[in-house]
PDB file of C-alpha atoms in Angstrom:
ATOM      1  CA  TRP C1491      34.433  34.927  46.298  1.00 48.00           C
ATOM      2  CA  GLY C1492      32.872  37.789  44.371  1.00 49.00           C
ATOM      3  CA  MET C1493      29.326  38.828  45.110  1.00 50.00           C
ATOM      4  CA  ALA C1494      26.722  37.666  42.613  1.00 54.00           C
ATOM      5  CA  ARG C1495      24.925  40.307  40.593  1.00 62.00           C
ATOM      6  CA  PRO C1496      21.459  41.048  41.952  1.00 64.00           C
ATOM      7  CA  LEU C1497      18.696  39.590  39.822  1.00 69.00           C
ATOM      8  CA  ARG C1498      16.475  41.859  37.769  1.00 79.00           C
ATOM      9  CA  PHE C1499      12.831  41.932  38.807  1.00 83.00           C
ATOM     10  CA  GLN C1500      10.826  40.842  35.773  1.00 91.00           C
ATOM     11  CA  TYR C1501       7.099  40.239  35.661  1.00 91.00           C
ATOM     12  CA  PRO C1502       4.234  40.956  33.234  1.00 94.00           C
ATOM     13  CA  GLY C1503       3.212  44.594  33.276  1.00 93.00           C
ATOM     14  CA  ALA C1504       6.308  45.785  35.144  1.00 93.00           C
ATOM     15  CA  VAL C1505       7.292  49.455  34.842  1.00 94.00           C
ATOM     16  CA  TYR C1506      10.896  50.582  35.236  1.00 94.00           C
ATOM     17  CA  HIS C1507      12.969  53.728  35.359  1.00 94.00           C
ATOM     18  CA  VAL C1508      15.844  52.623  33.116  1.00 96.00           C
ATOM     19  CA  MET C1509      19.100  54.581  32.852  1.00 96.00           C
ATOM     20  CA  ALA C1510      22.515  53.886  31.316  1.00 95.00           C
ATOM     21  CA  ARG C1511      25.639  56.066  31.134  1.00 95.00           C
ATOM     22  CA  GLY C1512      28.546  56.128  28.744  1.00 94.00           C
ATOM     23  CA  ASP C1513      31.601  54.100  29.659  1.00 91.00           C
ATOM     24  CA  ASP C1514      33.794  56.125  32.023  1.00 88.00           C
ATOM     25  CA  GLY C1515      31.326  59.010  31.648  1.00 88.00           C
ATOM     26  CA  LYS C1516      32.142  59.545  27.975  1.00 93.00           C
ATOM     27  CA  THR C1517      29.698  61.138  25.551  1.00 94.00           C
ATOM     28  CA  VAL C1518      27.555  58.545  23.805  1.00 96.00           C
ATOM     29  CA  PHE C1519      25.220  60.751  21.788  1.00 96.00           C
ATOM     30  CA  GLU C1520      27.821  62.853  19.989  1.00 95.00           C
ATOM     31  CA  ASN C1521      25.534  64.035  17.203  1.00 96.00           C
ATOM     32  CA  ASP C1522      21.972  63.857  15.921  1.00 96.00           C
ATOM     33  CA  ASP C1523      22.737  60.705  13.932  1.00 97.00           C
ATOM     34  CA  ASP C1524      23.586  58.881  17.168  1.00 97.00           C
ATOM     35  CA  ARG C1525      20.341  60.057  18.743  1.00 97.00           C
ATOM     36  CA  LEU C1526      18.230  59.119  15.741  1.00 97.00           C
ATOM     37  CA  VAL C1527      19.819  55.658  15.550  1.00 97.00           C
ATOM     38  CA  PHE C1528      19.182  55.055  19.249  1.00 98.00           C
ATOM     39  CA  LEU C1529      15.530  56.080  18.933  1.00 98.00           C
ATOM     40  CA  SER C1530      15.177  53.857  15.875  1.00 97.00           C
ATOM     41  CA  ARG C1531      16.636  50.899  17.780  1.00 98.00           C
ATOM     42  CA  LEU C1532      14.376  51.693  20.740  1.00 98.00           C
ATOM     43  CA  GLY C1533      11.386  51.625  18.415  1.00 98.00           C
ATOM     44  CA  GLU C1534      12.486  48.244  17.073  1.00 98.00           C
ATOM     45  CA  ALA C1535      12.870  46.900  20.608  1.00 98.00           C
ATOM     46  CA  CYS C1536       9.398  48.147  21.496  1.00 98.00           C
ATOM     47  CA  GLY C1537       7.969  46.487  18.406  1.00 97.00           C
ATOM     48  CA  SER C1538       9.590  43.116  19.025  1.00 97.00           C
ATOM     49  CA  CYS C1539       9.183  43.069  22.820  1.00 97.00           C
ATOM     50  CA  GLY C1540       5.831  44.805  23.081  1.00 97.00           C
ATOM     51  CA  TRP C1541       7.321  47.561  25.266  1.00 98.00           C
ATOM     52  CA  ARG C1542       5.585  50.850  25.968  1.00 97.00           C
ATOM     53  CA  VAL C1543       7.665  53.942  26.683  1.00 98.00           C
ATOM     54  CA  HIS C1544       5.957  56.604  28.809  1.00 95.00           C
ATOM     55  CA  ALA C1545       8.804  59.127  29.031  1.00 95.00           C
ATOM     56  CA  TRP C1546      12.335  59.373  27.678  1.00 97.00           C
ATOM     57  CA  VAL C1547      15.238  61.764  27.377  1.00 96.00           C
ATOM     58  CA  LEU C1548      18.623  61.559  25.657  1.00 97.00           C
ATOM     59  CA  MET C1549      21.471  63.531  27.210  1.00 96.00           C
ATOM     60  CA  GLY C1550      25.083  63.714  26.116  1.00 93.00           C
ATOM     61  CA  ASN C1551      26.417  60.765  28.082  1.00 95.00           C
ATOM     62  CA  HIS C1552      23.288  58.966  29.275  1.00 95.00           C
ATOM     63  CA  PHE C1553      19.607  58.286  28.691  1.00 97.00           C
ATOM     64  CA  HIS C1554      16.494  57.760  30.817  1.00 97.00           C
ATOM     65  CA  LEU C1555      13.389  55.710  29.997  1.00 97.00           C
ATOM     66  CA  LEU C1556      10.115  55.243  31.833  1.00 96.00           C
ATOM     67  CA  LEU C1557       9.470  51.817  30.387  1.00 96.00           C
ATOM     68  CA  GLU C1558       6.579  49.363  30.690  1.00 96.00           C
ATOM     69  CA  THR C1559       7.055  45.691  29.803  1.00 96.00           C
ATOM     70  CA  PRO C1560       3.748  43.836  29.266  1.00 96.00           C
ATOM     71  CA  LEU C1561       5.844  40.650  29.106  1.00 96.00           C
ATOM     72  CA  PRO C1562       8.699  39.815  31.516  1.00 96.00           C
ATOM     73  CA  ASN C1563      11.401  40.553  28.940  1.00 96.00           C
ATOM     74  CA  LEU C1564      13.348  43.577  30.208  1.00 97.00           C
ATOM     75  CA  VAL C1565      16.691  41.738  30.290  1.00 95.00           C
ATOM     76  CA  ALA C1566      16.435  40.247  26.791  1.00 96.00           C
ATOM     77  CA  GLY C1567      15.177  43.493  25.282  1.00 97.00           C
ATOM     78  CA  MET C1568      17.815  45.704  26.911  1.00 97.00           C
ATOM     79  CA  LYS C1569      20.572  43.270  25.921  1.00 96.00           C
ATOM     80  CA  TRP C1570      19.464  43.583  22.301  1.00 97.00           C
ATOM     81  CA  LEU C1571      18.946  47.367  22.438  1.00 97.00           C
ATOM     82  CA  LEU C1572      22.271  48.262  24.042  1.00 96.00           C
ATOM     83  CA  GLY C1573      24.187  45.590  22.156  1.00 96.00           C
ATOM     84  CA  THR C1574      22.865  46.541  18.725  1.00 96.00           C
ATOM     85  CA  PHE C1575      23.340  50.259  19.319  1.00 96.00           C
ATOM     86  CA  SER C1576      26.867  49.740  20.698  1.00 96.00           C
ATOM     87  CA  GLN C1577      27.910  47.627  17.734  1.00 95.00           C
ATOM     88  CA  GLY C1578      26.782  50.276  15.286  1.00 94.00           C
ATOM     89  CA  TRP C1579      28.343  53.072  17.365  1.00 95.00           C
ATOM     90  CA  ASN C1580      31.719  51.293  17.410  1.00 94.00           C
ATOM     91  CA  ARG C1581      31.535  50.362  13.728  1.00 94.00           C
ATOM     92  CA  ALA C1582      30.917  53.974  12.722  1.00 94.00           C
ATOM     93  CA  ARG C1583      34.046  55.017  14.642  1.00 91.00           C
ATOM     94  CA  LYS C1584      36.177  51.985  13.744  1.00 92.00           C
ATOM     95  CA  ARG C1585      36.754  51.158  17.391  1.00 91.00           C
ATOM     96  CA  GLN C1586      36.084  48.364  19.878  1.00 90.00           C
ATOM     97  CA  GLY C1587      35.148  48.180  23.521  1.00 90.00           C
ATOM     98  CA  HIS C1588      32.288  49.121  25.794  1.00 93.00           C
ATOM     99  CA  VAL C1589      30.042  52.027  24.906  1.00 94.00           C
ATOM    100  CA  PHE C1590      27.951  52.000  28.085  1.00 95.00           C
ATOM    101  CA  GLN C1591      29.305  51.772  31.610  1.00 90.00           C
ATOM    102  CA  GLY C1592      28.656  48.519  33.460  1.00 85.00           C
ATOM    103  CA  ARG C1593      25.066  47.405  33.982  1.00 87.00           C
ATOM    104  CA  TYR C1594      22.172  49.641  33.144  1.00 92.00           C
ATOM    105  CA  GLN C1595      20.021  50.709  36.074  1.00 92.00           C
ATOM    106  CA  SER C1596      16.412  49.533  36.246  1.00 93.00           C
ATOM    107  CA  VAL C1597      14.362  50.732  39.213  1.00 90.00           C
ATOM    108  CA  PRO C1598      10.835  49.274  39.468  1.00 90.00           C
ATOM    109  CA  VAL C1599       8.149  51.961  39.390  1.00 88.00           C
ATOM    110  CA  ASN C1600       4.730  51.718  40.984  1.00 80.00           C
ATOM    111  CA  GLY C1601       2.489  52.740  38.115  1.00 67.00           C
ATOM    112  CA  SER C1602      -0.824  51.456  39.463  1.00 69.00           C
ATOM    113  CA  ASP C1603      -3.912  53.618  39.146  1.00 61.00           C
ATOM    114  CA  ALA C1604      -4.311  53.484  42.931  1.00 57.00           C
ATOM    115  CA  ASP C1605      -0.939  55.133  43.514  1.00 63.00           C
ATOM    116  CA  ARG C1606       0.211  57.545  40.826  1.00 68.00           C
ATOM    117  CA  TYR C1607       2.703  59.594  42.877  1.00 70.00           C
ATOM    118  CA  TYR C1608       5.751  57.536  41.999  1.00 76.00           C
ATOM    119  CA  PHE C1609       4.850  57.319  38.316  1.00 80.00           C
ATOM    120  CA  ARG C1610       4.466  61.056  37.800  1.00 79.00           C
ATOM    121  CA  ILE C1611       7.520  61.928  39.902  1.00 83.00           C
ATOM    122  CA  VAL C1612       9.686  59.693  37.714  1.00 88.00           C
ATOM    123  CA  ALA C1613       8.215  61.251  34.560  1.00 87.00           C
ATOM    124  CA  ASP C1614       9.016  64.718  35.916  1.00 84.00           C
ATOM    125  CA  TYR C1615      12.529  63.680  36.885  1.00 87.00           C
ATOM    126  CA  ILE C1616      13.173  62.414  33.356  1.00 91.00           C
ATOM    127  CA  HIS C1617      11.715  65.481  31.627  1.00 88.00           C
ATOM    128  CA  LEU C1618      13.662  67.921  33.841  1.00 86.00           C
ATOM    129  CA  ASN C1619      17.066  66.467  32.899  1.00 89.00           C
ATOM    130  CA  PRO C1620      17.776  69.071  30.166  1.00 89.00           C
ATOM    131  CA  ALA C1621      17.020  71.870  32.634  1.00 83.00           C
ATOM    132  CA  ARG C1622      19.408  70.466  35.223  1.00 82.00           C
ATOM    133  CA  ALA C1623      22.116  70.268  32.540  1.00 83.00           C
ATOM    134  CA  GLY C1624      21.490  73.845  31.392  1.00 83.00           C
ATOM    135  CA  LEU C1625      20.345  72.706  27.946  1.00 85.00           C
ATOM    136  CA  ALA C1626      16.819  74.117  28.311  1.00 78.00           C
ATOM    137  CA  GLY C1627      15.010  76.657  30.410  1.00 67.00           C
ATOM    138  CA  GLY C1628      15.674  80.347  30.850  1.00 64.00           C
ATOM    139  CA  LYS C1629      18.040  81.688  28.204  1.00 65.00           C
ATOM    140  CA  ALA C1630      18.531  78.171  26.846  1.00 61.00           C
ATOM    141  CA  GLY C1631      14.925  78.083  25.624  1.00 66.00           C
ATOM    142  CA  ARG C1632      11.751  76.320  26.629  1.00 75.00           C
ATOM    143  CA  LEU C1633      11.994  72.915  28.227  1.00 79.00           C
ATOM    144  CA  ALA C1634       9.308  71.640  25.867  1.00 79.00           C
ATOM    145  CA  GLY C1635      11.491  72.838  22.993  1.00 83.00           C
ATOM    146  CA  TYR C1636      14.295  70.395  23.818  1.00 89.00           C
ATOM    147  CA  ARG C1637      14.160  68.039  20.854  1.00 91.00           C
ATOM    148  CA  TRP C1638      15.522  64.880  22.438  1.00 95.00           C
ATOM    149  CA  SER C1639      12.883  64.371  25.098  1.00 95.00           C
ATOM    150  CA  SER C1640       9.361  62.997  25.108  1.00 94.00           C
ATOM    151  CA  LEU C1641       8.155  66.282  26.620  1.00 89.00           C
ATOM    152  CA  ALA C1642       8.357  67.764  23.116  1.00 88.00           C
ATOM    153  CA  CYS C1643       5.966  65.015  21.986  1.00 89.00           C
ATOM    154  CA  TYR C1644       3.600  65.795  24.845  1.00 86.00           C
ATOM    155  CA  ALA C1645       3.703  69.453  23.830  1.00 83.00           C
ATOM    156  CA  LYS C1646       2.734  68.637  20.242  1.00 84.00           C
ATOM    157  CA  GLY C1647       0.216  66.003  21.255  1.00 85.00           C
ATOM    158  CA  LYS C1648       1.810  63.324  19.078  1.00 88.00           C
ATOM    159  CA  GLY C1649       4.865  61.107  19.049  1.00 92.00           C
ATOM    160  CA  PRO C1650       6.213  57.814  17.735  1.00 95.00           C
ATOM    161  CA  PRO C1651       3.879  54.797  17.962  1.00 95.00           C
ATOM    162  CA  TRP C1652       5.873  53.315  20.837  1.00 97.00           C
ATOM    163  CA  LEU C1653       5.335  56.377  23.072  1.00 97.00           C
ATOM    164  CA  GLU C1654       2.278  55.930  25.315  1.00 94.00           C
ATOM    165  CA  MET C1655       1.232  59.370  26.618  1.00 90.00           C
ATOM    166  CA  ASP C1656      -2.138  58.730  28.240  1.00 86.00           C
ATOM    167  CA  ARG C1657      -0.775  57.122  31.383  1.00 86.00           C
ATOM    168  CA  VAL C1658       1.474  60.061  32.278  1.00 84.00           C
ATOM    169  CA  LEU C1659      -1.371  62.483  31.632  1.00 81.00           C
ATOM    170  CA  GLN C1660      -3.663  60.362  33.787  1.00 78.00           C
ATOM    171  CA  SER C1661      -1.125  60.368  36.610  1.00 74.00           C
ATOM    172  CA  PHE C1662      -1.339  64.172  36.537  1.00 66.00           C
ATOM    173  CA  GLU C1663      -5.125  64.027  36.084  1.00 63.00           C
ATOM    174  CA  LEU C1664      -4.741  65.846  32.761  1.00 51.00           C
ATOM    175  CA  ALA C1665      -6.039  63.160  30.416  1.00 48.00           C
ATOM    176  CA  GLU C1666      -9.596  64.448  30.544  1.00 49.00           C
ATOM    177  CA  LEU C1667      -8.622  67.786  29.030  1.00 50.00           C
ATOM    178  CA  ARG C1668      -9.730  68.338  25.465  1.00 48.00           C
ATOM    179  CA  LYS C1669      -7.133  67.088  22.989  1.00 49.00           C
ATOM    180  CA  GLY C1670      -6.956  70.434  21.242  1.00 45.00           C
ATOM    181  CA  ASP C1671      -5.374  73.820  21.663  1.00 44.00           C
ATOM    182  CA  GLU C1672      -5.925  74.004  25.427  1.00 37.00           C
ATOM    183  CA  ARG C1673      -4.066  70.765  26.109  1.00 44.00           C
ATOM    184  CA  LYS C1674      -1.228  71.639  23.748  1.00 47.00           C
ATOM    185  CA  ALA C1675      -0.827  75.100  25.232  1.00 36.00           C
ATOM    186  CA  LEU C1676      -0.723  73.664  28.734  1.00 37.00           C
ATOM    187  CA  LEU C1677       2.095  71.283  27.901  1.00 49.00           C
ATOM    188  CA  ALA C1678       4.005  73.582  25.563  1.00 41.00           C
ATOM    189  CA  ALA C1679       4.337  76.590  27.864  1.00 36.00           C
ATOM    190  CA  ALA C1680       7.731  77.276  29.419  1.00 33.00           C
ATOM    191  CA  VAL C1681       8.570  76.181  32.956  1.00 42.00           C
ATOM    192  CA  THR C1682       9.738  79.071  35.101  1.00 38.00           C
ATOM    193  CA  PRO C1683      13.280  79.311  36.520  1.00 37.00           C
ATOM    194  CA  GLN C1684      11.762  79.274  40.021  1.00 36.00           C
ATOM    195  CA  THR C1685      10.303  75.869  39.283  1.00 39.00           C
ATOM    196  CA  TYR C1686      13.691  74.600  38.177  1.00 41.00           C
ATOM    197  CA  GLY C1687      15.177  75.686  41.472  1.00 40.00           C
ATOM    198  CA  ARG C1688      12.518  73.799  43.389  1.00 39.00           C
ATOM    199  CA  ALA C1689      12.931  70.733  41.222  1.00 43.00           C
ATOM    200  CA  PHE C1690      16.675  70.837  41.856  1.00 43.00           C
ATOM    201  CA  GLY C1691      15.886  70.798  45.547  1.00 47.00           C
ATOM    202  CA  PHE C1692      14.110  67.495  44.916  1.00 47.00           C
ATOM    203  CA  GLU C1693      17.187  66.163  43.121  1.00 49.00           C
ATOM    204  CA  ARG C1694      19.489  67.178  45.989  1.00 49.00           C
ATOM    205  CA  MET C1695      17.169  65.450  48.449  1.00 48.00           C
ATOM    206  CA  MET C1696      17.182  62.343  46.223  1.00 49.00           C
ATOM    207  CA  ASP C1697      20.998  62.387  46.136  1.00 50.00           C
ATOM    208  CA  THR C1698      21.176  62.668  49.928  1.00 45.00           C
ATOM    209  CA  CYS C1699      18.718  59.831  50.493  1.00 46.00           C
ATOM    210  CA  GLY C1700      20.399  57.770  47.782  1.00 49.00           C
ATOM    211  CA  ALA C1701      23.762  58.057  49.494  1.00 48.00           C
ATOM    212  CA  ILE C1702      22.208  56.627  52.655  1.00 45.00           C
ATOM    213  CA  VAL C1703      19.830  53.929  51.450  1.00 45.00           C
ATOM    214  CA  GLY C1704      20.759  53.521  47.792  1.00 51.00           C
ATOM    215  CA  PRO C1705      19.202  55.100  44.675  1.00 50.00           C
ATOM    216  CA  ALA C1706      16.485  52.474  44.236  1.00 48.00           C
ATOM    217  CA  SER C1707      15.228  52.816  47.804  1.00 50.00           C
ATOM    218  CA  ALA C1708      15.495  56.601  47.868  1.00 51.00           C
ATOM    219  CA  MET C1709      12.574  57.158  45.506  1.00 50.00           C
ATOM    220  CA  PHE C1710      10.381  54.708  47.420  1.00 50.00           C
ATOM    221  CA  LEU C1711      11.320  56.489  50.664  1.00 50.00           C
ATOM    222  CA  LEU C1712      10.436  59.947  49.395  1.00 49.00           C
ATOM    223  CA  VAL C1713       7.147  58.823  47.902  1.00 50.00           C
ATOM    224  CA  ALA C1714       6.231  57.056  51.144  1.00 49.00           C
ATOM    225  CA  LEU C1715       7.059  60.211  53.096  1.00 47.00           C
ATOM    226  CA  HIS C1716       4.840  62.211  50.783  1.00 46.00           C
ATOM    227  CA  GLN C1717       1.931  59.856  51.291  1.00 45.00           C
ATOM    228  CA  HIS C1718       2.156  60.074  55.069  1.00 45.00           C
ATOM    229  CA  TYR C1719       3.263  63.715  55.293  1.00 42.00           C
ATOM    230  CA  PRO C1720       1.850  65.601  52.280  1.00 43.00           C
ATOM    231  CA  SER C1721       3.453  68.885  53.359  1.00 40.00           C
ATOM    232  CA  ILE C1722       6.875  67.519  52.379  1.00 39.00           C
ATOM    233  CA  PHE C1723       5.936  67.895  48.744  1.00 39.00           C
ATOM    234  CA  LEU C1724       4.139  70.697  46.986  1.00 34.00           C
ATOM    235  CA  VAL C1725       2.597  69.361  43.805  1.00 36.00           C
ATOM    236  CA  THR C1726       1.707  72.344  41.669  1.00 32.00           C
ATOM    237  CA  LEU C1727       0.197  72.813  38.254  1.00 31.00           C
ATOM    238  CA  ILE C1728       2.589  75.051  36.368  1.00 33.00           C
ATOM    239  CA  PRO C1729       2.520  76.059  32.696  1.00 32.00           C
ATOM    240  CA  GLY C1730       3.807  73.079  30.803  1.00 35.00           C
ATOM    241  CA  LEU C1731       4.482  70.597  33.568  1.00 36.00           C
ATOM    242  CA  LEU C1732       3.033  69.310  36.791  1.00 35.00           C
ATOM    243  CA  ALA C1733       6.073  69.053  39.011  1.00 36.00           C
ATOM    244  CA  ALA C1734       6.753  67.423  42.332  1.00 36.00           C
ATOM    245  CA  VAL C1735       8.494  70.098  44.401  1.00 34.00           C
ATOM    246  CA  VAL C1736      10.368  69.671  47.640  1.00 34.00           C
ATOM    247  CA  ILE C1737       9.731  72.395  50.187  1.00 29.00           C
ATOM    248  CA  ALA C1738      13.153  73.389  51.498  1.00 26.00           C
TER     249      ALA C1738
END
């Protein structure tokens, strides 16, 4: 007998780190039209499901969302989002078959005001994806200049109506800053290459823990370690981003 698929945790107000990859690792977002269509469909899903997106990034063969669901409708909404996008993607290429690989990942995120560590670490992880892929940072240009990430919206201080920015800023204790030039300059400044290296150390630690206890448990484990042993993480205010850094 095959093992049953684990049930998705759904409840009002749930927050998830959602990620899906292209089938067999193939490129999904081949051009700007693909990216714009996906964002349009995401906006429609947010409108119909009441979702709030706190951070997002589109890469070549996958995407990440920090997604809040005021109603317990993650499964229905993601089925519509991925299904509608996949149908259009296949139709434009006159092909059939899967666009995304297997089930999307949805890791519950603790986004409560009493414990903001997990929330801001996930936001950082999402926003640093272009740097890890060499698409931004250093000679590739500023991280905040990467167009297909919500960090660009944070830098400009505005975004689509479905992007909720206050909660991420509050998790970094930045929401009280004046919503003018100071706040924009803080978020728009480039992240240094040294910071990338430290952030990559966090990713390597995540990979190691994930191989042992699974990807969903790894983030909980690291955040719990941080709470009990603060020296494990160095949380520093850097120009443009407040990053969780692993001390090697």
